[in-house]
XYZ file of C-alpha atoms in Angstrom:
709
model
C 118.960 133.581 128.363
C 115.399 133.060 128.532
C 113.778 129.657 128.653
C 110.414 128.153 130.181
C 110.252 125.180 132.257
C 107.715 122.626 130.799
C 107.477 121.117 134.100
C 106.573 123.826 135.957
C 104.218 125.084 133.871
C 102.484 121.648 133.994
C 102.847 122.053 137.858
C 101.148 125.359 137.803
C 98.166 123.550 136.030
C 98.244 120.547 138.206
C 97.349 122.888 141.272
C 95.256 125.682 139.666
C 95.311 127.989 136.628
C 95.316 130.947 138.961
C 97.994 129.939 141.151
C 100.069 133.157 141.708
C 103.131 131.352 143.487
C 103.604 129.072 141.029
C 103.732 131.660 138.232
C 106.420 133.724 140.106
C 108.468 130.669 140.127
C 107.954 130.043 136.311
C 109.322 133.829 135.779
C 112.009 133.264 138.152
C 113.347 130.052 135.987
C 113.108 132.218 132.804
C 116.243 133.940 134.005
C 118.265 130.693 134.837
C 121.317 130.127 132.582
C 121.708 126.940 130.388
C 123.997 125.584 127.820
C 123.422 124.468 124.531
C 122.478 120.977 124.111
C 124.986 118.607 122.592
C 124.517 115.282 120.813
C 125.721 113.544 124.230
C 123.172 115.360 126.001
C 120.358 114.117 123.633
C 121.593 110.432 124.039
C 121.551 110.859 127.854
C 118.074 111.159 127.646
C 115.492 108.380 128.484
C 112.837 107.835 125.794
C 109.431 106.902 127.351
C 106.818 104.947 125.570
C 103.827 102.671 125.892
C 101.870 103.789 128.747
C 99.516 100.857 130.357
C 97.088 101.624 132.994
C 96.227 98.968 135.612
C 92.835 97.335 135.845
C 92.355 99.002 139.151
C 93.748 102.246 138.009
C 96.317 102.667 140.468
C 99.404 102.413 138.532
C 100.824 102.797 135.100
C 103.496 100.979 133.453
C 105.820 102.513 130.763
C 108.924 101.950 129.019
C 112.135 104.098 128.981
C 114.664 103.336 126.268
C 118.457 104.546 126.755
C 121.025 104.216 124.001
C 124.508 103.824 124.817
C 127.686 105.192 122.932
C 129.843 103.027 124.769
C 128.310 99.717 123.643
C 126.543 101.378 120.397
C 123.074 100.002 121.171
C 120.068 100.493 123.218
C 118.267 99.198 126.009
C 114.803 99.258 127.144
C 113.303 98.684 130.513
C 109.851 98.644 132.237
C 109.126 101.120 134.820
C 105.679 101.954 137.029
C 104.421 105.178 138.528
C 101.483 105.935 140.763
C 98.648 107.560 138.863
C 99.172 110.360 141.207
C 102.878 110.842 139.944
C 104.167 109.606 143.071
C 106.479 106.719 143.686
C 107.911 106.021 140.331
C 110.123 102.910 140.186
C 111.953 100.584 137.801
C 110.524 97.105 137.469
C 113.191 95.475 135.054
C 117.043 95.793 134.968
C 118.676 93.759 132.536
C 121.149 94.083 129.817
C 118.600 92.802 127.475
C 115.678 94.644 126.132
C 112.517 94.407 128.243
C 109.180 95.869 126.348
C 105.671 95.777 125.567
C 104.433 95.518 129.137
C 100.826 94.466 129.560
C 98.658 93.915 132.694
C 96.759 90.662 132.860
C 93.226 91.442 133.178
C 92.871 90.610 136.820
C 95.763 93.051 137.644
C 97.810 90.202 139.396
C 100.578 89.825 136.947
C 102.580 91.835 134.139
C 103.540 90.131 130.961
C 106.106 91.694 128.772
C 108.871 90.744 125.877
C 112.108 89.997 126.752
C 115.246 89.323 124.844
C 117.122 88.110 127.840
C 116.757 84.496 127.218
C 116.233 82.308 123.954
C 115.401 85.491 121.806
C 112.454 87.790 122.303
C 109.858 85.678 124.426
C 106.966 86.571 126.565
C 107.689 86.466 130.243
C 105.817 87.440 133.398
C 106.278 88.999 136.817
C 104.420 90.364 139.619
C 103.365 93.995 139.631
C 106.317 94.967 142.022
C 108.702 93.748 139.361
C 109.660 90.307 141.163
C 108.926 86.553 140.091
C 110.364 87.020 136.526
C 109.843 83.916 134.548
C 109.702 82.822 130.820
C 106.510 81.560 129.509
C 107.356 80.891 125.916
C 110.090 79.259 123.702
C 109.216 80.139 120.075
C 111.914 79.656 117.843
C 111.144 82.463 115.542
C 110.579 84.721 118.617
C 107.787 87.213 119.639
C 107.488 90.459 117.624
C 104.363 91.697 119.937
C 101.443 90.255 121.859
C 98.282 91.073 123.779
C 96.338 89.326 126.361
C 92.760 88.076 125.534
C 90.620 90.009 127.704
C 89.422 86.891 129.866
C 93.124 86.254 130.275
C 93.098 83.007 129.176
C 95.205 83.382 126.137
C 98.044 85.493 124.548
C 97.800 86.405 121.226
C 101.462 86.953 119.530
C 103.013 87.553 116.368
C 106.033 86.225 114.827
C 107.456 85.659 111.310
C 107.387 82.136 110.386
C 107.907 79.790 107.419
C 104.278 79.749 105.442
C 104.234 75.996 104.879
C 105.605 74.948 108.600
C 102.594 73.455 110.651
C 104.454 73.807 113.867
C 107.109 75.395 115.753
C 109.377 72.495 115.459
C 109.373 72.604 111.462
C 110.390 76.489 111.914
C 113.080 75.664 114.403
C 114.445 72.986 111.982
C 114.349 75.106 109.161
C 115.920 78.037 110.482
C 118.867 76.061 111.751
C 119.443 74.269 108.240
C 119.457 77.786 106.883
C 122.053 79.140 109.234
C 124.031 75.981 108.465
C 124.278 76.327 104.734
C 127.320 78.150 103.412
C 125.249 78.918 100.354
C 123.481 82.281 101.284
C 121.937 82.944 97.677
C 118.182 83.844 97.399
C 115.779 82.472 94.916
C 113.266 85.277 94.316
C 109.916 84.696 92.436
C 107.721 87.339 93.659
C 107.338 90.991 95.228
C 107.897 92.309 97.561
C 111.379 90.490 98.302
C 112.546 93.061 100.793
C 110.776 95.471 103.140
C 111.959 98.813 104.545
C 115.641 97.706 105.583
C 115.366 93.634 105.605
C 115.063 90.668 103.155
C 111.643 89.129 102.952
C 112.290 85.547 101.931
C 109.731 83.080 102.313
C 108.735 84.025 105.950
C 105.615 85.686 106.878
C 104.302 87.332 110.159
C 101.288 85.492 111.372
C 99.458 85.542 114.807
C 99.156 82.813 117.227
C 97.133 82.135 120.104
C 98.646 80.254 123.186
C 97.292 79.593 126.734
C 98.341 82.036 129.233
C 99.168 79.068 131.486
C 101.209 77.369 128.851
C 100.600 75.199 125.737
C 100.731 74.576 122.346
C 100.147 77.627 120.087
C 97.541 77.604 117.529
C 98.286 79.441 114.193
C 95.162 81.927 113.402
C 96.219 83.659 110.119
C 98.148 80.924 107.945
C 99.142 81.344 104.448
C 101.610 83.475 102.320
C 100.099 86.850 103.978
C 101.484 89.151 106.638
C 99.542 89.876 109.939
C 100.385 92.688 110.738
C 100.722 93.818 107.197
C 104.011 94.357 105.834
C 103.145 98.217 105.897
C 100.516 101.075 106.407
C 99.186 99.229 109.313
C 97.593 100.524 112.523
C 98.597 100.967 116.127
C 97.445 97.354 117.130
C 96.568 95.283 114.039
C 95.408 91.825 116.144
C 93.175 91.929 119.194
C 90.797 89.652 120.776
C 86.756 90.259 121.507
C 85.881 91.007 125.110
C 84.603 87.463 125.610
C 87.934 86.166 124.479
C 86.234 83.864 121.700
C 87.214 85.785 118.541
C 90.293 87.574 117.099
C 90.238 90.558 114.640
C 93.333 91.094 112.532
C 94.458 92.760 109.431
C 96.167 91.270 106.356
C 96.365 92.106 102.630
C 95.542 89.105 100.326
C 95.808 90.785 97.092
C 97.986 89.017 94.558
C 100.725 91.791 94.047
C 100.891 93.109 97.739
C 103.866 95.319 96.670
C 101.396 97.522 94.546
C 98.282 97.422 96.751
C 97.155 99.325 99.823
C 94.216 96.935 100.518
C 94.572 95.938 103.870
C 91.612 94.393 105.193
C 89.945 93.595 108.633
C 89.483 89.720 109.189
C 87.859 87.835 112.025
C 88.540 83.964 113.171
C 87.515 82.109 116.079
C 90.450 81.839 119.073
C 90.705 78.007 117.848
C 91.683 79.267 114.251
C 88.162 78.552 112.934
C 85.834 80.512 110.413
C 87.883 83.168 109.216
C 86.252 85.909 107.108
C 86.770 89.422 105.826
C 84.438 92.235 107.096
C 85.846 94.947 104.818
C 85.871 93.410 101.131
C 83.688 96.287 99.813
C 86.579 98.769 100.492
C 89.831 98.345 98.005
C 91.381 101.281 100.302
C 93.461 100.575 103.365
C 91.577 99.180 106.481
C 93.264 98.654 109.962
C 93.752 98.844 113.561
C 90.540 97.076 114.733
C 89.055 97.748 118.364
C 86.184 95.988 119.899
C 83.714 97.768 121.867
C 83.677 96.667 125.829
C 80.255 95.517 125.229
C 81.500 93.422 122.454
C 78.952 94.665 120.000
C 80.825 96.777 117.746
C 84.558 96.955 115.789
C 85.601 100.210 115.151
C 88.439 100.922 112.978
C 90.375 103.064 110.391
C 89.333 103.247 106.580
C 90.963 104.924 103.659
C 88.718 105.094 100.818
C 91.002 105.623 97.721
C 92.902 102.396 96.456
C 96.568 102.673 96.179
C 96.995 105.779 98.158
C 98.789 105.392 101.383
C 97.981 109.178 102.684
C 94.316 109.010 102.244
C 92.192 110.316 104.862
C 91.614 107.799 107.658
C 87.912 107.705 108.681
C 86.351 106.095 111.697
C 84.013 103.359 110.971
C 81.978 101.068 112.936
C 81.068 97.291 112.185
C 78.297 95.811 114.184
C 78.609 92.417 115.007
C 75.362 91.039 115.138
C 74.057 92.513 111.851
C 77.075 93.124 109.851
C 76.138 96.603 109.168
C 79.037 99.244 108.711
C 78.814 102.834 109.178
C 81.146 106.061 109.058
C 81.633 108.450 112.120
C 84.035 111.066 110.572
C 82.624 111.766 107.214
C 82.439 115.651 107.776
C 85.848 115.746 109.751
C 88.672 116.955 107.452
C 91.081 115.198 109.579
C 92.696 111.810 109.642
C 91.871 109.269 112.408
C 94.775 108.158 114.491
C 94.114 106.471 117.682
C 90.962 105.044 118.927
C 89.448 104.569 122.273
C 86.118 103.473 123.382
C 84.466 104.847 126.555
C 83.494 102.333 129.192
C 79.672 102.256 128.212
C 80.334 101.682 124.712
C 78.287 104.672 123.630
C 81.028 107.007 122.606
C 84.550 106.851 121.001
C 87.446 109.186 121.732
C 90.134 109.374 119.035
C 93.003 111.572 118.136
C 93.929 113.221 114.844
C 96.841 115.353 113.327
C 95.250 118.976 113.654
C 97.784 121.220 112.087
C 101.337 120.677 113.934
C 99.617 119.174 117.189
C 97.447 116.203 117.829
C 93.873 117.067 119.099
C 91.402 114.684 120.964
C 87.786 114.326 119.636
C 84.568 112.817 120.721
C 81.752 110.854 118.718
C 78.750 109.165 119.480
C 78.894 105.346 118.267
C 75.520 105.718 116.266
C 76.782 109.233 114.607
C 76.321 112.641 115.308
C 78.384 115.732 116.082
C 82.003 115.472 116.681
C 83.466 117.528 119.363
C 87.177 118.389 119.786
C 87.788 118.017 123.314
C 91.336 118.676 123.190
C 93.619 120.909 121.046
C 97.382 120.983 120.836
C 97.529 124.343 122.233
C 95.733 125.519 125.185
C 95.292 129.281 126.050
C 95.302 129.997 129.432
C 94.879 132.877 131.439
C 96.048 133.781 134.804
C 96.356 137.025 137.240
C 100.004 138.175 138.407
C 100.840 141.557 140.253
C 96.830 142.655 139.155
C 97.809 142.209 135.426
C 96.095 139.417 133.489
C 98.752 137.163 131.492
C 98.381 134.887 128.777
C 100.350 131.418 128.555
C 99.936 129.319 125.359
C 100.484 125.643 126.462
C 101.441 123.461 123.259
C 101.829 120.013 124.024
C 102.128 117.024 121.208
C 99.864 114.572 123.006
C 99.988 110.659 121.764
C 99.550 107.046 123.003
C 96.523 107.840 125.264
C 94.878 105.099 127.514
C 91.599 105.475 129.006
C 91.479 104.987 133.034
C 89.104 102.524 134.686
C 87.411 105.332 136.228
C 86.240 106.375 132.709
C 87.336 110.221 132.894
C 91.185 110.158 133.244
C 93.011 109.863 130.346
C 96.838 108.716 130.554
C 99.004 109.864 127.448
C 102.441 110.951 126.596
C 103.217 114.704 126.100
C 106.383 116.403 124.734
C 107.339 119.721 122.820
C 110.160 120.613 120.506
C 112.127 121.573 123.764
C 110.790 119.149 125.995
C 111.220 115.331 125.274
C 108.094 113.034 126.222
C 106.954 112.287 129.658
C 103.750 110.200 131.075
C 100.887 112.838 131.678
C 96.979 112.595 132.542
C 94.109 115.022 132.138
C 90.702 114.768 133.143
C 87.664 114.756 130.497
C 84.084 114.372 132.182
C 82.436 114.344 128.799
C 81.986 117.946 128.749
C 85.222 119.967 129.721
C 88.928 119.172 130.068
C 90.311 119.879 133.679
C 93.411 119.042 135.693
C 96.334 118.342 133.647
C 99.224 116.740 135.451
C 102.528 115.554 134.381
C 103.369 112.256 136.111
C 106.969 111.406 135.464
C 110.217 113.373 135.305
C 112.460 111.189 133.960
C 114.920 113.470 132.003
C 114.607 116.379 134.635
C 118.399 116.289 135.753
C 119.570 116.627 132.245
C 117.325 119.235 131.018
C 117.921 121.631 133.811
C 121.290 122.055 132.469
C 120.358 122.863 128.986
C 119.025 126.057 127.178
C 116.404 125.083 124.720
C 113.899 127.796 123.249
C 110.299 126.707 122.363
C 109.530 127.173 118.765
C 107.640 130.023 117.246
C 104.781 129.211 115.194
C 104.102 131.340 112.006
C 101.734 131.329 108.945
C 102.097 132.797 105.717
C 99.930 133.093 102.322
C 101.374 130.964 99.808
C 101.752 131.498 95.802
C 97.675 130.658 95.800
C 96.582 132.414 98.571
C 96.706 129.271 100.780
C 97.550 129.550 104.589
C 100.669 127.454 105.278
C 102.376 127.042 108.555
C 105.857 126.821 109.618
C 108.123 127.022 112.706
C 111.276 129.184 113.601
C 113.759 128.427 116.255
C 116.504 130.382 117.475
C 119.865 129.409 118.972
C 120.388 129.051 122.708
C 122.090 132.400 123.154
C 120.075 134.233 120.707
C 120.520 138.211 120.578
C 117.755 139.736 118.172
C 120.192 142.456 117.416
C 122.636 140.320 115.785
C 122.341 138.501 112.414
C 122.401 134.391 112.179
C 122.881 132.048 109.590
C 119.944 129.757 108.812
C 119.058 126.124 108.188
C 115.962 125.324 106.235
C 114.302 122.133 106.975
C 111.938 120.056 104.539
C 110.412 117.010 105.898
C 109.965 113.730 104.555
C 107.057 111.637 103.580
C 106.050 113.704 101.260
C 102.848 113.502 103.359
C 104.692 114.014 106.687
C 104.568 116.980 109.211
C 106.829 118.849 111.293
C 105.107 118.678 114.665
C 105.914 120.272 118.058
C 107.651 117.222 119.240
C 110.983 116.164 120.557
C 112.614 114.378 117.424
C 115.631 112.298 117.928
C 116.700 111.750 114.294
C 115.887 115.323 112.960
C 115.987 117.466 116.433
C 115.799 121.036 115.612
C 117.088 121.958 119.207
C 120.237 120.021 118.297
C 120.578 121.771 114.784
C 120.095 125.145 116.432
C 122.649 124.450 119.337
C 125.707 125.685 117.459
C 124.220 129.068 116.814
C 122.181 128.467 113.936
C 118.358 129.680 113.292
C 116.164 126.615 112.031
C 113.145 127.153 110.053
C 110.673 124.338 109.418
C 107.735 125.178 106.675
C 104.817 122.463 106.370
C 104.530 122.728 102.757
C 101.808 121.178 100.521
C 101.611 117.456 101.249
C 101.760 118.031 104.880
C 99.045 116.094 107.038
C 96.939 117.541 109.534
C 95.834 120.696 107.320
C 92.909 118.916 105.863
C 93.120 116.271 102.952
C 93.154 118.944 100.167
C 96.341 120.353 101.493
C 97.776 116.752 101.701
C 96.882 115.837 98.218
C 98.467 118.977 97.021
C 101.755 117.062 96.409
C 100.348 114.287 94.229
C 101.649 114.419 90.995
C 103.197 117.771 91.772
C 106.421 116.939 93.519
C 108.270 119.752 92.522
C 105.421 122.033 91.949
C 103.016 123.679 94.593
C 105.367 122.044 97.683
C 108.145 124.020 96.007
C 106.447 126.929 95.827
C 105.074 126.860 99.125
C 108.935 126.573 100.647
C 109.925 129.490 98.412
C 107.052 131.568 99.746
C 108.045 130.590 103.456
C 111.684 131.401 102.761
C 110.404 135.009 101.414
C 108.253 135.331 104.605
C 110.977 134.523 107.167
C 113.163 136.994 105.474
C 110.495 139.659 105.366
C 109.573 139.036 109.305
C 112.589 137.862 111.132
C 115.362 140.513 110.521
C 117.931 138.408 112.534
C 118.132 136.109 109.798
C 121.113 136.828 107.380
C 119.848 136.144 103.790
C 123.326 135.549 102.622
C 123.832 132.573 104.771
C 121.182 130.183 104.507
C 121.352 126.260 104.143
C 118.853 123.741 103.449
C 118.695 119.949 104.583
C 116.044 117.318 104.409
C 115.739 113.610 104.245
C 113.810 111.189 102.150
C 111.139 113.377 100.248
C 112.844 116.229 102.066
C 116.127 115.103 100.313
C 114.270 115.054 97.268
C 113.609 118.798 97.583
C 117.071 119.224 98.188
C 117.672 117.856 94.904
C 115.070 119.845 93.384
C 116.483 122.982 95.148
C 119.992 122.115 93.062
C 118.230 122.442 89.763
C 115.857 125.135 90.607
C 117.320 127.760 92.756
C 120.597 129.276 93.882
C 119.154 130.898 97.297
C 121.162 128.321 99.376
C 124.793 128.425 100.238
C 124.979 124.788 101.044
C 122.813 121.688 100.980
C 122.686 118.409 103.187
C 120.531 115.636 101.554
C 119.979 112.494 103.423
C 118.336 109.444 101.715
C 116.889 111.644 98.917
C 115.060 110.821 95.774
C 117.306 111.598 92.946
C 116.201 109.495 89.792
C 112.637 108.545 89.664
C 112.938 105.835 87.124
C 115.756 104.120 88.754
C 113.996 104.636 92.157
C 110.906 102.829 90.674
C 112.838 99.903 89.701
C 114.503 99.352 93.164
C 112.189 100.444 95.887
C 109.754 97.981 97.728
C 106.556 100.046 97.956
C 105.256 100.163 94.449
C 102.039 101.722 95.403
C 103.597 104.656 96.369
C 105.220 105.962 92.915
C 102.530 104.339 91.173
C 100.128 106.693 93.066
C 102.444 109.960 93.368
C 103.286 109.674 89.482
C 100.082 108.463 88.377
C 101.430 105.058 86.959
C 104.733 103.075 86.088
C 107.553 104.930 84.268
C 106.785 102.952 81.030
C 103.136 104.001 81.116
C 103.645 107.791 82.372
C 107.287 108.500 81.363
C 106.432 112.305 81.060
C 105.450 112.240 84.824
C 108.724 110.599 85.932
C 110.924 112.749 83.532
C 108.982 115.980 84.707
C 109.718 115.510 88.309
C 113.141 113.800 88.467
C 116.135 115.984 89.705
C 118.264 113.878 87.840
C 116.875 115.477 84.542
C 118.043 118.901 85.910
C 121.822 117.756 86.859
C 123.498 119.972 84.254
C 122.288 122.993 86.512
C 123.790 121.670 89.796
C 125.999 124.138 91.568
C 125.393 124.148 95.064
C 127.597 122.694 97.389
C 126.104 119.487 98.741
C 126.685 116.767 101.459
C 125.185 113.622 100.527
C 124.499 110.692 103.132
C 122.800 107.454 102.562
C 122.621 103.955 104.261
C 123.079 100.346 102.273
C 120.372 99.001 103.885
C 117.927 101.511 102.810
C 115.406 99.573 100.531
C 112.707 102.330 100.495
C 114.981 105.022 99.029
C 117.931 102.730 97.802
C 121.432 103.828 98.471
C 121.895 104.141 94.604
C 119.847 107.441 94.826
C 122.494 109.004 96.773
C 125.469 107.362 94.852
C 123.842 108.936 91.669
C 123.406 112.156 93.150
C 127.151 112.406 94.427
C 128.472 111.112 91.233
C 126.748 113.919 89.161
C 128.034 116.508 91.465
C 131.707 115.167 91.481
C 131.675 114.866 87.767
C 130.642 118.260 87.322
C 133.256 119.645 89.839
C 130.965 120.968 92.505
C 131.807 120.669 95.994
C 130.262 117.679 97.442
C 131.009 114.792 100.134
C 129.224 111.367 100.549
C 128.487 109.803 103.971
C 128.039 106.204 103.418
C 126.706 103.964 106.230
C 127.183 99.993 105.448
C 124.932 98.956 108.353
C 122.058 101.652 108.175
C 118.742 101.760 106.408
C 116.467 104.767 105.718
C 117.284 106.079 109.088
C 120.491 106.286 110.963
C 119.779 104.493 114.071
C 123.138 103.094 115.563
C 124.279 105.705 118.479
C 128.056 106.211 116.801
C 126.600 106.649 113.464
C 124.205 108.990 114.571
C 126.881 111.040 116.595
C 128.749 110.921 113.272
C 125.799 112.012 111.211
C 125.242 115.000 113.602
C 128.497 116.000 113.763
C 129.467 115.890 109.668
C 125.945 118.020 109.748
C 126.938 120.654 111.913
C 130.533 120.655 110.668
C 129.197 121.088 107.070
C 126.941 123.993 107.779
C 129.546 125.856 110.048
C 132.084 125.612 107.235
C 129.598 126.848 104.816
C 127.433 129.326 106.538
C 129.739 130.665 109.668
C 133.122 131.438 107.835
């Protein structure tokens, strides 16, 4: 059994890229035995998120979430680690969830959201985790919050009744609704439900409340949501450096369900002088970030109205003049996270760049955009008089800039290694000193055998390069033949990245003895906007052809794959493609479809995001029926023959559960071997631990039965 230790590779880099003793240790670890990962192993892993660097740069806060099969729930706590990677400690320890830690600007206290008393409220504690006390008692709870940079206020978001002037009104309205035995809903506008919950007459608003305590001031009144109901940024409300102004995001179009026109708004900290700064753009604008000197606001912007997967450009708004300009016109990647340098002269941003994320640097006034950190670093070292090469691939995200202006703190992970807190040095010219600062999951990982995935590229039907992954099972023997599961991602504007995914974990899929392949077909993000646009109006066209060419490539180049034992699986758009496979090919012995789109006509009438089908299929069904008919798998139901396992959740309002029910009915009515796994308490995703355990067990059992006779 061969396996690389991600931790040891990073330890190598932390010391020197030429350290022979560390290299020898890595080679010894390659031969250590390990066992296949189980679902229970995966749920023993702590899931890290939200790193936050202290104002003095000495300490990093982060959140670790554990899921319990016994309690069938999750719990999050706040941890801290020195910036050197030493002295990791747990700051909160409660049965309730503690999350969203934020340093006070002076570094003297930590504010966080906790559900330990009176619902989700803002609490504070000292940097050593003592002195915890609750600061708010908001009847509608706290969803998210930030400090203002001057430390005088908290900004927080909460779902309130739009016509309530204060919290007392919200409290009374909630109590009356709870006591009313009639639970009927009177609906007179779209959307009336979002993702997996009913919207009713409450809206997410942003408030400012003194950090010392006091009465909240509503900053975003009206029947609009901040943050917006969907396609928002990482943080969609933030205060100016002097604490006097707030930038936030909302959509004021009359039909929000059919609009992606999120805009950047500004308002005084007292709620005065609200104004929109992106009225000229009808596409999606979000994620405002003030420059440290207060002169500028950076934000992300999409140009095309109604398209949720358009390219995000990085734009700058100059507060004094009102002038706006774009920094990334020549960059064929979509901006994700935004960081300002301390002198406000440059910006760093991340973007999906192939199956990884890269870090870029650009001057605020415009100029050359420099890619400073790629997803895969090729590192050479000398061992036994031989020059060797390590390709260190890391999926990096949640970047924070250290006060020293050079250290970047982030989360790094791989398909075979869950996220940990890491850091790297960037002096404006070069990257150095990569470090892993936490080892949360070392005790679990050292028991497991998980291969790193192999990256491959092939020419598709039209000569375009298409990228994919292939992952072999733990006890892999290249002389043997293995069954394969062929995965299709959702979106359709999604991507198979080299990250440790908990809901579609390729390592866990492979663990019983399957080869797993995942191809980033047309529609995938990170390969240029033209490639992403390649799915628009062509759902079963170019992406399907890419996938078939990808399968041809795998069978021609990986002789250990048994061509007669191949199954396919996907969710959401990936589930759509499973249904498309059913009507168009007999290359698969079995299919697993989760939350898949089956009938485009009925899907349109029940989903909450109307802008999505109207863009993808160029209008409504009654205006463009030929497009809906052409790409609807339901029109091909008479051809369905492949044994199929269907799973779906009742609370899925994105792809409503009736899509799965219709598919199952079509299969059963024609005598096709099929099963339906129905979750009354899940939405588009299967999140409850015991439900997820059942889902993975059924997934494995289905493909064992069909591919491992």
